[in-house]
Coordinates of C-alpha atoms in Angstrom, one line a residue:
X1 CA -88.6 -95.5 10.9
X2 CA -91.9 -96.1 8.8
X3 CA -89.9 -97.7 5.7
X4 CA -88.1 -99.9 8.4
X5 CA -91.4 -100.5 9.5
X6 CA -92.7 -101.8 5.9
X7 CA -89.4 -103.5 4.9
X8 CA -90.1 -105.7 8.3
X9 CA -93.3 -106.5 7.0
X10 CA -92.3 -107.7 3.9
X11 CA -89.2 -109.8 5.5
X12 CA -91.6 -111.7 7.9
X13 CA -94.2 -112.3 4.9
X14 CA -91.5 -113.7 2.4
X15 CA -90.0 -115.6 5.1
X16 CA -93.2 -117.6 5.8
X17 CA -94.0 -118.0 2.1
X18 CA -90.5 -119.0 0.7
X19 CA -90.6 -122.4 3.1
X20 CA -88.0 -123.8 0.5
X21 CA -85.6 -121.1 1.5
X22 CA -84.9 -120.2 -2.3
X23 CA -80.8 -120.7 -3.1
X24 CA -81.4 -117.0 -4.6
X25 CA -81.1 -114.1 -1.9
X26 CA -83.9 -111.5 -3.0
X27 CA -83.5 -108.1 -2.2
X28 CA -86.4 -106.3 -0.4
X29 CA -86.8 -102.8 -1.7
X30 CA -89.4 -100.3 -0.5
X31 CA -89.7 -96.7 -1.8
X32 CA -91.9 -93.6 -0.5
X33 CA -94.8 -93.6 -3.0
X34 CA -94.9 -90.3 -5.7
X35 CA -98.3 -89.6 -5.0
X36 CA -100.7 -90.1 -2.0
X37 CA -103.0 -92.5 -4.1
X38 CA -100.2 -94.7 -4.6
X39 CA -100.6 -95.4 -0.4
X40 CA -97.7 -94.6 1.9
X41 CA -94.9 -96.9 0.4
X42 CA -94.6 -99.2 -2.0
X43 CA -92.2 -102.5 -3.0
X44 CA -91.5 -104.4 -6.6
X45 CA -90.8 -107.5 -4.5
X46 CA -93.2 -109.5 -6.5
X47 CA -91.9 -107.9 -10.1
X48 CA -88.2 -108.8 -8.6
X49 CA -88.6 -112.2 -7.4
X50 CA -91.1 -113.6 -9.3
X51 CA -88.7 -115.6 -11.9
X52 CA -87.9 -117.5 -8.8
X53 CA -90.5 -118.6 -7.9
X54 CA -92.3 -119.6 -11.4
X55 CA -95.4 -117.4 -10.8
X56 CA -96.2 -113.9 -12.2
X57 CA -95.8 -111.0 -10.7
X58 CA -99.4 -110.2 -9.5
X59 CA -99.9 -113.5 -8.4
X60 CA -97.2 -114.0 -6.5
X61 CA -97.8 -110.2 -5.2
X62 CA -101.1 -111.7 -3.8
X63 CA -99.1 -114.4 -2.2
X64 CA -97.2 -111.9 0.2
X65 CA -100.3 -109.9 1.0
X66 CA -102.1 -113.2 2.0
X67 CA -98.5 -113.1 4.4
X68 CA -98.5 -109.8 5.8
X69 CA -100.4 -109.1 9.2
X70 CA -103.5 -106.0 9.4
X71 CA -101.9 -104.8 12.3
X72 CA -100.6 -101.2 11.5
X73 CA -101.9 -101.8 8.0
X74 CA -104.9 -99.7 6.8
X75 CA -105.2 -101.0 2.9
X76 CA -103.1 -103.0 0.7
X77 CA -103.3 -103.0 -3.1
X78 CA -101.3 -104.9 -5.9
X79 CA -100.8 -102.0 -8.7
X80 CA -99.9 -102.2 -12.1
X81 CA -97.7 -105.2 -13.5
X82 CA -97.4 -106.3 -10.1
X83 CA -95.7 -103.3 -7.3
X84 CA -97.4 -103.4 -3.7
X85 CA -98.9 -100.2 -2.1
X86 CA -98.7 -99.6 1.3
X87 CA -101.3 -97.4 3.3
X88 CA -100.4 -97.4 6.8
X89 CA -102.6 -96.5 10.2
X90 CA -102.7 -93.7 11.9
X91 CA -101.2 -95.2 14.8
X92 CA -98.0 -96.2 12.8
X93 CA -97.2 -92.3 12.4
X94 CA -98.1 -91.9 16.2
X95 CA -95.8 -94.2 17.1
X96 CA -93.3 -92.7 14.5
X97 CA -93.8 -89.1 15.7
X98 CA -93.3 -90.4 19.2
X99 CA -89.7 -92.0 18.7
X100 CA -89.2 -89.0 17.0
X101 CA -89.9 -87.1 20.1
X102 CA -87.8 -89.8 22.0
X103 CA -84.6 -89.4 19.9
X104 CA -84.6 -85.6 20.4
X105 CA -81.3 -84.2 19.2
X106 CA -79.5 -87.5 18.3
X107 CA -82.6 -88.3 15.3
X108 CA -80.5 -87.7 12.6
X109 CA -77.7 -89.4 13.7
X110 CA -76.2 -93.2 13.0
X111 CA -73.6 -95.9 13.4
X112 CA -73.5 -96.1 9.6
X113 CA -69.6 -95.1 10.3
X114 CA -68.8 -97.3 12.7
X115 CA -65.8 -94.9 13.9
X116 CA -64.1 -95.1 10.9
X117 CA -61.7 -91.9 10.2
X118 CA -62.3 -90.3 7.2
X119 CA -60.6 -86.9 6.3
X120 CA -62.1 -83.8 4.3
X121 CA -60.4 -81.7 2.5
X122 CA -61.6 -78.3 1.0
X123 CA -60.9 -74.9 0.1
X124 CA -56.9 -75.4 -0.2
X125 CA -56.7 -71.8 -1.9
X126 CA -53.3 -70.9 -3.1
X127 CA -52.6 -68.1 -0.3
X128 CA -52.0 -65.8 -3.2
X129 CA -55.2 -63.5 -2.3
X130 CA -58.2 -63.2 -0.5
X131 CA -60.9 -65.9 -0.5
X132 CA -63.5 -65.3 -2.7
X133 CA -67.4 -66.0 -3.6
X134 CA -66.1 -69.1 -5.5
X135 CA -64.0 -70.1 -2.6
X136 CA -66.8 -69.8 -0.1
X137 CA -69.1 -72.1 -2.3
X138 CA -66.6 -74.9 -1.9
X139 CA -65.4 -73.8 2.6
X140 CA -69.7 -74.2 2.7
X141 CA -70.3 -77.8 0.7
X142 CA -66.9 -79.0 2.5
X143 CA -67.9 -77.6 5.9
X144 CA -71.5 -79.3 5.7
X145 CA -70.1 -82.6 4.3
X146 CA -67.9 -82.8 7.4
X147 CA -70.6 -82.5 9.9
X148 CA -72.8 -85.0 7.6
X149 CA -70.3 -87.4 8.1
X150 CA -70.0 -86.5 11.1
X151 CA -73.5 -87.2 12.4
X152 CA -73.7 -90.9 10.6
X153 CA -70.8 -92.3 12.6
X154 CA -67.5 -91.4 10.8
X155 CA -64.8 -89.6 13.1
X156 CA -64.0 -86.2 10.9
X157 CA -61.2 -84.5 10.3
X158 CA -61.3 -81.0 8.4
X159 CA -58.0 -80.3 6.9
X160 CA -56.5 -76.8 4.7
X161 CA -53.8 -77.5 3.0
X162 CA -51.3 -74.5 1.7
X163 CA -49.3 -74.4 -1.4
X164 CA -47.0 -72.3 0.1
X165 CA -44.2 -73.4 -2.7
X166 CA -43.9 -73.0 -6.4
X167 CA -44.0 -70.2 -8.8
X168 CA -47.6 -69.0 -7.8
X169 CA -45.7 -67.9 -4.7
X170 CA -42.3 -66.4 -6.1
X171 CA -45.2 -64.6 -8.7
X172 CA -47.0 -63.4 -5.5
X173 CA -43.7 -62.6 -3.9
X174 CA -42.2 -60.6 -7.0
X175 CA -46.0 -58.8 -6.9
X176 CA -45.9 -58.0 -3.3
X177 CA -42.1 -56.6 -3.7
X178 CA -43.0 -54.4 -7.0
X179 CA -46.2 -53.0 -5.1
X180 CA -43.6 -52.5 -2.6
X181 CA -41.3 -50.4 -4.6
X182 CA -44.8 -48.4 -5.8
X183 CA -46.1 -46.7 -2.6
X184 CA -42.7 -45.8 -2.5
X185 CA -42.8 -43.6 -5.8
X186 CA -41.2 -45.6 -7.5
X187 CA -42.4 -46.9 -11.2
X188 CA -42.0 -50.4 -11.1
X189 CA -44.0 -52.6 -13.1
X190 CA -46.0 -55.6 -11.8
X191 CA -45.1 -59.1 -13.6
X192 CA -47.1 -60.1 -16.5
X193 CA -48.2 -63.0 -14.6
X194 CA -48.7 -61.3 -11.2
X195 CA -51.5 -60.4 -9.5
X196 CA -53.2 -57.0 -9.1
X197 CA -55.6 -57.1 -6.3
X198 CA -55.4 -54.1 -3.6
X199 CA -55.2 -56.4 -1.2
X200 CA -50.9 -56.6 -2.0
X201 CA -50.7 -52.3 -2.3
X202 CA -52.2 -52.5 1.7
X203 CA -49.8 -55.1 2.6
X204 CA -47.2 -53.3 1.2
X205 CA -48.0 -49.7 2.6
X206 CA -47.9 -51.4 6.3
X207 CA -44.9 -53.1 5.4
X208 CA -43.2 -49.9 4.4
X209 CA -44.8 -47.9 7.8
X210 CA -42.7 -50.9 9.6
X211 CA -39.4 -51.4 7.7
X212 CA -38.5 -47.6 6.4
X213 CA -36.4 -48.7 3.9
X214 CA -36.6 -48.7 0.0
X215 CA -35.5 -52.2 -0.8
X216 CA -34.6 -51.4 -4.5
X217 CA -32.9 -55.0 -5.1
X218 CA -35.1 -58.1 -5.6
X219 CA -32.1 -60.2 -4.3
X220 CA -32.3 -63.1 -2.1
X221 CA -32.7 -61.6 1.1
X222 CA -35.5 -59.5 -0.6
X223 CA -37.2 -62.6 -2.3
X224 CA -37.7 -65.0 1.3
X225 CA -38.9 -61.3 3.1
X226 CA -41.1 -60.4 1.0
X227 CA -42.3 -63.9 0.6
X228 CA -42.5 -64.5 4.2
X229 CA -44.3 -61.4 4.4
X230 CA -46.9 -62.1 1.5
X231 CA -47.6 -65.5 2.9
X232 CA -48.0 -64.6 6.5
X233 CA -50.7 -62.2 5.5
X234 CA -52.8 -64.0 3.0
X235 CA -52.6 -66.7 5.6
X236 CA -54.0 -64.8 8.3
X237 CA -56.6 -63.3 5.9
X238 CA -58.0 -66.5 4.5
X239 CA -58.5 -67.6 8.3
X240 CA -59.9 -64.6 9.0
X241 CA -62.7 -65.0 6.0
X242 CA -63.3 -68.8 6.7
X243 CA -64.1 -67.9 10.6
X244 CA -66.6 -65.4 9.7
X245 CA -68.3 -68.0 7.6
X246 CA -68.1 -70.3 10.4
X247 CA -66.1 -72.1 9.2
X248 CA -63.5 -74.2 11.5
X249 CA -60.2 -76.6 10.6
X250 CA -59.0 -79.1 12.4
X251 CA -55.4 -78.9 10.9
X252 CA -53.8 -76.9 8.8
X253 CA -50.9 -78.3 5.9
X254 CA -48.0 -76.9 4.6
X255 CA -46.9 -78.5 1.4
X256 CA -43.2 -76.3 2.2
X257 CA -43.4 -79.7 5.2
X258 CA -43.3 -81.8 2.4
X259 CA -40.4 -81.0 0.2
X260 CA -38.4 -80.1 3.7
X261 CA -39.3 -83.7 5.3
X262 CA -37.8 -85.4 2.2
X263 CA -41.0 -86.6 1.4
X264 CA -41.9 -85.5 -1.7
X265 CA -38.3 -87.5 -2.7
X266 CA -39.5 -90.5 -0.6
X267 CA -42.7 -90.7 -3.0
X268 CA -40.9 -90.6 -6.0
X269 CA -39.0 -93.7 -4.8
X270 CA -41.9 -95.3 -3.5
X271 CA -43.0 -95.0 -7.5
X272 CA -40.5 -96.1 -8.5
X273 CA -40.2 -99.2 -6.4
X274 CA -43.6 -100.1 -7.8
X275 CA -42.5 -99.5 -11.2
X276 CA -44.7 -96.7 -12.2
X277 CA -42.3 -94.5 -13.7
X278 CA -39.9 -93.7 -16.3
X279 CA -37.8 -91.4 -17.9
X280 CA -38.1 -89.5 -21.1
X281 CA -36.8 -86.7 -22.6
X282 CA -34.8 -85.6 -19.5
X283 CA -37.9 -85.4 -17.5
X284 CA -39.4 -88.2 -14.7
X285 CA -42.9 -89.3 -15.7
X286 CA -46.0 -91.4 -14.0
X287 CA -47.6 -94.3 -16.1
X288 CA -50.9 -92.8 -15.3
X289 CA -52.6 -93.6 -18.2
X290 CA -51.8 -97.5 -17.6
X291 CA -53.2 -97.1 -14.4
X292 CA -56.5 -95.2 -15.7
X293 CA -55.7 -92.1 -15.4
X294 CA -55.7 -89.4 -18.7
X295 CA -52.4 -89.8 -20.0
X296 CA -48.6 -90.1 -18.9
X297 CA -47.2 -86.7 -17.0
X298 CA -44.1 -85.4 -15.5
X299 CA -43.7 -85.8 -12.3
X300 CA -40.0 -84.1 -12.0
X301 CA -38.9 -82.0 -14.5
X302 CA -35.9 -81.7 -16.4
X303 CA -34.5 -79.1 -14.0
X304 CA -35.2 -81.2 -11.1
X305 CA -37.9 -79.6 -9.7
X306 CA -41.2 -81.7 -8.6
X307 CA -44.5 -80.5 -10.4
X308 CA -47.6 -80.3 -8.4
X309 CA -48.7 -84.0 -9.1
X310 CA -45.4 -85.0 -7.7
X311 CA -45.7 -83.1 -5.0
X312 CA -49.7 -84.0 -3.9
X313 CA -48.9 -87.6 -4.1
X314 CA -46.4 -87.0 -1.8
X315 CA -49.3 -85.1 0.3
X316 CA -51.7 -88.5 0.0
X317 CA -49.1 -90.5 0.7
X318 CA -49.0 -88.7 4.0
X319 CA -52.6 -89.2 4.2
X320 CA -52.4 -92.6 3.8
X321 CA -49.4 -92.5 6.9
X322 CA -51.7 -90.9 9.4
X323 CA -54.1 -93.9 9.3
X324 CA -57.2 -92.4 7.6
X325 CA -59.7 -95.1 6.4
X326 CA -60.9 -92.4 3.9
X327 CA -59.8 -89.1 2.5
X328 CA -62.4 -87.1 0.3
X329 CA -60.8 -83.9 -1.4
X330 CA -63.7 -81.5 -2.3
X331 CA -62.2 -79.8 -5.5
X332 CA -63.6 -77.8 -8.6
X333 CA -64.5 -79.7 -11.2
X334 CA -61.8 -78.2 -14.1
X335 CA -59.5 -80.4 -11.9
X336 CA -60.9 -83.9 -13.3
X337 CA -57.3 -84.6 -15.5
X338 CA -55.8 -84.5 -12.5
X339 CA -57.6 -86.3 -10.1
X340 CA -57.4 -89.0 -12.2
X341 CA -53.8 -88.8 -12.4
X342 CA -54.0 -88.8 -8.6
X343 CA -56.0 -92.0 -8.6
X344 CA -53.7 -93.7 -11.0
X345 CA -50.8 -93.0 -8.6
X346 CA -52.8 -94.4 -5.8
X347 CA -53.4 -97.7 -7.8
X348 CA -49.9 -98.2 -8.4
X349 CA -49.0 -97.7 -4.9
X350 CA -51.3 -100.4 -4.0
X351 CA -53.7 -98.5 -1.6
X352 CA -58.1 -99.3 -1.2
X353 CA -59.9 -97.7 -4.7
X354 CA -61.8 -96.2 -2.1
X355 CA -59.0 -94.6 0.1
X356 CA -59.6 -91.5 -2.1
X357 CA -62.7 -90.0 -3.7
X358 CA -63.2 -86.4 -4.9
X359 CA -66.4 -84.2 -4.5
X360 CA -66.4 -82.1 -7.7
X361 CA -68.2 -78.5 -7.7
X362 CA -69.1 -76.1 -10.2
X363 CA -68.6 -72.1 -10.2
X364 CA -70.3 -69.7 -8.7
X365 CA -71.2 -65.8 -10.6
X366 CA -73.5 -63.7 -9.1
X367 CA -76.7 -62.0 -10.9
X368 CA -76.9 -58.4 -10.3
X369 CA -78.7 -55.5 -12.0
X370 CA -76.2 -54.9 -14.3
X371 CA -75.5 -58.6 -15.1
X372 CA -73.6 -61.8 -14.3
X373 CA -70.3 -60.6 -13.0
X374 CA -67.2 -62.5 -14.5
X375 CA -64.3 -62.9 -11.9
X376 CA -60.7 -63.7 -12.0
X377 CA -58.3 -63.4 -9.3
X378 CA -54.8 -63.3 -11.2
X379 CA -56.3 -60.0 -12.9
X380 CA -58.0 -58.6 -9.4
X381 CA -61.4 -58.9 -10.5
X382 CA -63.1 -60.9 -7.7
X383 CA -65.9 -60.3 -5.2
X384 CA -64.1 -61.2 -1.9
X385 CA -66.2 -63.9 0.4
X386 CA -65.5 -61.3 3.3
X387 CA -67.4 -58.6 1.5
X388 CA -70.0 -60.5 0.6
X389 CA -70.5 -62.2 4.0
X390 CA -70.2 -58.6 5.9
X391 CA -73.6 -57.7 3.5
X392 CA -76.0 -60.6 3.4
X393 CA -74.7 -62.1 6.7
X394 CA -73.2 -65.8 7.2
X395 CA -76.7 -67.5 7.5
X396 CA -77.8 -66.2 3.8
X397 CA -74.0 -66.9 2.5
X398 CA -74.1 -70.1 3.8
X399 CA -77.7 -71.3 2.3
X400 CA -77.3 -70.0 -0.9
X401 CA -73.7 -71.7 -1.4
X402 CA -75.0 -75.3 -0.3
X403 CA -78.6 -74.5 -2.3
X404 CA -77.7 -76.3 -5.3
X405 CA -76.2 -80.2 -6.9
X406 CA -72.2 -79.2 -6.4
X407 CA -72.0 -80.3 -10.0
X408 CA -74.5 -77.3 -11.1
X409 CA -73.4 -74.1 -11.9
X410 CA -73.9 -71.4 -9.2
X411 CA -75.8 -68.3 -9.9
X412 CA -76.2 -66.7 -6.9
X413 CA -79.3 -64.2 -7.2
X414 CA -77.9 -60.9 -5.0
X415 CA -81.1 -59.3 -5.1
X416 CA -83.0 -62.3 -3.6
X417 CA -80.5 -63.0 -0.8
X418 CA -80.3 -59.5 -0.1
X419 CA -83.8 -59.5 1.1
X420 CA -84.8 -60.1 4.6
X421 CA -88.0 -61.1 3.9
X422 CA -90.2 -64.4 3.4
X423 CA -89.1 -64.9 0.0
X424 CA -86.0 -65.4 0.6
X425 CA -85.3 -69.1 1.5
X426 CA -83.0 -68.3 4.5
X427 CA -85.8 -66.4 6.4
X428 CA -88.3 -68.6 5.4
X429 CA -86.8 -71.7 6.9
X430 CA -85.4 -69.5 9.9
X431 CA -89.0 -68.0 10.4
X432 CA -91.0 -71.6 10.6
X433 CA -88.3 -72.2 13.7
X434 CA -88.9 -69.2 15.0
X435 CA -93.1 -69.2 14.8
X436 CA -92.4 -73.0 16.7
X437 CA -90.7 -71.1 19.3
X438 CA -93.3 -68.8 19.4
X439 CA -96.2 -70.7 19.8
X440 CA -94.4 -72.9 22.8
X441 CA -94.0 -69.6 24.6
X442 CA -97.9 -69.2 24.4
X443 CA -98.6 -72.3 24.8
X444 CA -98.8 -72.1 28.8
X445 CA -100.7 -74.6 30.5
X446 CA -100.8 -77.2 27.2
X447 CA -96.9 -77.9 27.7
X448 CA -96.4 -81.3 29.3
X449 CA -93.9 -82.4 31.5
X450 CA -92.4 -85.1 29.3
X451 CA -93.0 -84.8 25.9
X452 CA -92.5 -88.4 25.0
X453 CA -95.9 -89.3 27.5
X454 CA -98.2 -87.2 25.1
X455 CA -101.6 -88.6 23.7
X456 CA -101.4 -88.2 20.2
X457 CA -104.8 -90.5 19.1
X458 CA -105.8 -87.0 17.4
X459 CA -103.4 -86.5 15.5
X460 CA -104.6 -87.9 12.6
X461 CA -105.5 -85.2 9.8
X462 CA -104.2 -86.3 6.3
X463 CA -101.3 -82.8 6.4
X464 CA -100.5 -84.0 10.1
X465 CA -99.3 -87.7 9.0
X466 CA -97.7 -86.5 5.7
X467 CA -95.2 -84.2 8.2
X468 CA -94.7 -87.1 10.5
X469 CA -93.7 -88.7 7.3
X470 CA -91.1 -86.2 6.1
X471 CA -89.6 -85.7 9.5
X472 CA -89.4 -89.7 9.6
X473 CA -87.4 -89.4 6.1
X474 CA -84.6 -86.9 7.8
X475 CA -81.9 -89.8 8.4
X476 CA -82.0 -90.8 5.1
X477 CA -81.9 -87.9 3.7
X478 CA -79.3 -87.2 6.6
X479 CA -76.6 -90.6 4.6
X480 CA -77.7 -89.7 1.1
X481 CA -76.6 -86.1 1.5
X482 CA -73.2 -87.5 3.0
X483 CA -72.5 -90.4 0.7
X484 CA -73.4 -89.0 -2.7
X485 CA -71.5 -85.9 -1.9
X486 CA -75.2 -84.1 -1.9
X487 CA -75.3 -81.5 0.6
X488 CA -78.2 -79.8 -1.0
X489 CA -80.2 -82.3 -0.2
X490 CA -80.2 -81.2 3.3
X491 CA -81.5 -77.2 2.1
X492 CA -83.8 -79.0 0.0
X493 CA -85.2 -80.7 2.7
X494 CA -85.3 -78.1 5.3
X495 CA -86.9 -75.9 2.4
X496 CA -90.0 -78.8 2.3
X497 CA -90.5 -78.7 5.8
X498 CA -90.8 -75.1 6.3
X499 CA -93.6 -74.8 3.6
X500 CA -95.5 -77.8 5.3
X501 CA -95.2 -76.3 8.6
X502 CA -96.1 -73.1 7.6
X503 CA -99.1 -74.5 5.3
X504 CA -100.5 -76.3 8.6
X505 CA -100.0 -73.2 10.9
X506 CA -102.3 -71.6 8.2
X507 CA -105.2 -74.1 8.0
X508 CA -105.1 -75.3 11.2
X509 CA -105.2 -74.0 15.0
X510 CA -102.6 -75.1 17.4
X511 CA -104.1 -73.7 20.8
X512 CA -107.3 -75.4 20.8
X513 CA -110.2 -75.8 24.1
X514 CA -109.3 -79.2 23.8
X515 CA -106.0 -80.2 25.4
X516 CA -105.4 -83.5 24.1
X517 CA -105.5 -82.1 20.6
X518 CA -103.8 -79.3 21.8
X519 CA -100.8 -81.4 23.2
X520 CA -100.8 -83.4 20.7
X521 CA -100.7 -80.8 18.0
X522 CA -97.4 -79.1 20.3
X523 CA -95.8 -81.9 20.2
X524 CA -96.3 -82.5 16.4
X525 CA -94.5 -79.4 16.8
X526 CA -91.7 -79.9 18.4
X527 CA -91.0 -82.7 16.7
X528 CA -90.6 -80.4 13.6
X529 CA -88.7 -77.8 15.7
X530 CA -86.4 -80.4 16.8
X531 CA -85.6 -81.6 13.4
X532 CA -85.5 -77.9 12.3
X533 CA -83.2 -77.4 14.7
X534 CA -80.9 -80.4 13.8
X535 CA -80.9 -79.4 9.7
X536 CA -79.9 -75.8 10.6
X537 CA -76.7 -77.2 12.5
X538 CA -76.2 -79.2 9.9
X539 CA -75.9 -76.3 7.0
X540 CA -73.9 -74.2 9.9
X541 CA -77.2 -72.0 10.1
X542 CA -78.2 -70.3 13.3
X543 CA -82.1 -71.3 14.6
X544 CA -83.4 -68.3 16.3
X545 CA -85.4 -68.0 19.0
X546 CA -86.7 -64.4 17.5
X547 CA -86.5 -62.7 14.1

């Protein structure tokens, strides 16, 4: 890589100058310089270590250049207080593009992981309806996290985890049975709290077609059919929806496992062992706010009955049992209270600050003629994912919901991903794939037998090297994208390269008389094509072939 190449540099000079072998250990940074006149990198070195060695920056700055060898260097300047600039050779881009080439598909992968098990966990809808637009934002940034961590070393495990207990349930039960009780002309009136999607008056018209029987009691044996009933189908709906949006799980949770394993009780005495809880006013409660989190909450009621805290500790507790090094939850971010709560609980238990981290998302409303539509799935007014995808495609659905920072509000412009045309972002990264495949199917005669052997001394135009240089960036922008939690990093980036690609395919020919600058130019190509390719599988996109 071409900063690797530069931070070398910089070692070997400061090595050979600091004969003394300072007590301090400096830090060697190098950055990508903002503008072109700025050279290729650039390092504060000098303006960082310059205290320790009793000089100022500049000289000192003059010190290291007098240190650093010409080979693969074309200029060298000290700027401003005392930063070095970088301009590099052509030949160090060559030689970049080439291991480029080499790497093939496993460029924008790493070791960074080391193997280390790390589990994700998104979506986690209540299965109390269908999935919609706002779920799909958070199955696409979990989904794309995964297979970041994936490709820096980290062994991935994508889990979905059900509350299938609690009163969200017996209220989507109670719905299911009074819709029920409806398509059999009967007037029975949905609870206040219930929900009033469709979605429940289908299930219940096919569950009448099957059972041909009234059921005008809500007893007991009503309650756990109905609510085996309800559950069964959102289930298999919400699967449904997340495999059209290509979206796969490794495991799938019950939190019912949890209270029937005993170990939601085992938790609370695990808690209690540790001596972060206590009772008041007939109720259990966590000491979260000594512990950091927001402030002191019941963890079992005065009933008896577990509250969702007490029953997702339980759930990381169970996390922690199957040996993960790391567990990220992807969540919205009105849940900040409570993962702090959550953290608190892990502290008192004793387990790594890092065990668990949370990747925090905003919503998602979509722009239409008519305005920004408000949603709300309790009341039934929600654009299902399903619809959505079945309109604009999975490709465009997936784009637009990794596009943005999670923590930015989502307005998703219908028009624009409605289009199938070169303003919309999806085709336009699609299409420079598909021109590369193009031109390689024209190419004839120019195609080498190993791409790695090609001459590329002509490769040398100032739009050529500045490619070279963003494909060089992709690893890094590969980690940062995985250990910030910023997957839009990766749409961003594919976004850049497109418009280069495209700029160069404008200005310059590809097919030439002259076959070294041919070749060379094809496999400048598929060096972009390649690391097309490997950002597209990244964000779950297909790369065609055709469009």
């Amino acid at each position: 890589m071409l900063k690797s190449f530069v931070h070398s540099l910089l070692k070997s000079a400061w090595q050979d100058f600091d004969h003394n072998r300072s007590s301090e250990v400096i830090e060697i940074e190098v950055s990508r310089a903002d503008r072109p006149e700025f050279g290729d990198f650039t390092s504060n070195i000098a303006l960082t270590s310059a205290a320790i060695k009793g000089m100022s920056p500049r000289e000192l700055a003059q010190q290291i250049i007098n240190r650093l060898p010409h080979e693969g260097i074309k200029r060298l300047e000290i700027a401003g207080p005392g930063f070095i600039n970088f301009f590099l050779s052509d030949e160090v881009f060559q030689r970049a593009l080439r291991g480029i080439i080499l790497a093939g598909e496993r460029f924008s992968q790493s070791s960074h992981g080391n193997g280390e098990r790390v589990q994700i966990e998104f979506v986690s809808s209540n299965p109390t309806g269908p999935l919609t637009i706002g779920h799909g934002r958070q199955a696409v940034l979990g989904d794309v996290l995964a297979s970041l961590y994936s490709a820096i070393g980290y062994q991935v495990s994508r889990e979905y985890y059900f509350n299938d207990e609690g009163e969200q349930v017996n209220m989507l039960t109670r719905s299911l049975w009074a819709r029920y009780r409806q398509v059999w002309g009967e007037e029975e009136p949905l609870p206040e709290q219930g929900y009033h999607g469709e979605y429940l008056v289908k299930i219940a018209q096919n569950l009448k077609e099957r059972l041909h029987k009234p059921l005008p009691h809500f007893d007991t044996a009503a309650a756990q059919l109905f609510k085996e009933e309800a559950l069964s189908q959102m289930i298999a709906c919400i699967k449904d929806d997340l495999d059209l949006l290509g979206v796969q799980f490794d495991n799938w949770f019950s939190e019912a496992t949890l209270h029937k394993s005993g170990e939601v009780k085992r938790a609370l005495e695990m808690l209690d062992e540790k001596g972060g809880i206590y009772e008041a006013d007939g109720a259990i409660w966590l000491a979260a706010e000594k512990y950091g989190g927001t402030k002191d909450m019941v963890l079992i009621r005065s009933d008896g009955r577990p509250t969702y805290l007490m029953v997702d500790i339980a759930y990381h507790i169970n996390k922690w049992n199957r040996k993960f090094n790391y567990v990220i939850n992807i969540q919205g971010a009105d849940h900040h209270a409570q993962q702090l709560n959550m953290k608190a609980a892990m502290r008192i238990l004793g387990y790594p600050e890092d065990f668990l981290t949370y990747g925090l998302h905003q919503f998602v409303t979509v722009k239409e003629q008519d305005g920004v539509k408000k949603m709300s799935t309790r009341a039934g007014r929600f654009i299902e994912l399903r619809t959505m995808i079945e309109d604009l495609g999975k490709d465009v659905v997936r784009y637009f919901m990794v596009a943005r920072k999670p923590e930015s509000h989502l307005e998703l412009d219908y028009a624009l991903a409605k289009q199938q045309t070169m303003d919309n972002p999806v085709y336009y990264i699609q299409y420079s794939y598909t021109r590369c495949a193009s031109i390689f199917r024209n190419a004839g005669k120019f195609i080498p037998q190993r791409w790695e052997e090609v001459d590329l001394s002509l490769i040398t135009q100032p739009v050529e090297l500045d490619i070279i240089c963003l494909l060089d960036r992709f690893p890094e922008v590969v980690k940062e994208a995985a250990l910030t939690f910023a997957p839009h990093l990766v749409a961003e980036y594919a976004l850049t390269l497109a418009g280069k690609f495209h700029r160069y395919y404008t200005d310059f020919r590809i097919l030439t008389a002259d076959q070294t600058l041919t070749q060379g130019r094809l496999a400048l190509l598929w060096g972009v094509q390649s690391v097309l390719r490997q950002t597209l599988q990244l964000l779950g996109i297909s790369a065609p072939e055709e469009m």
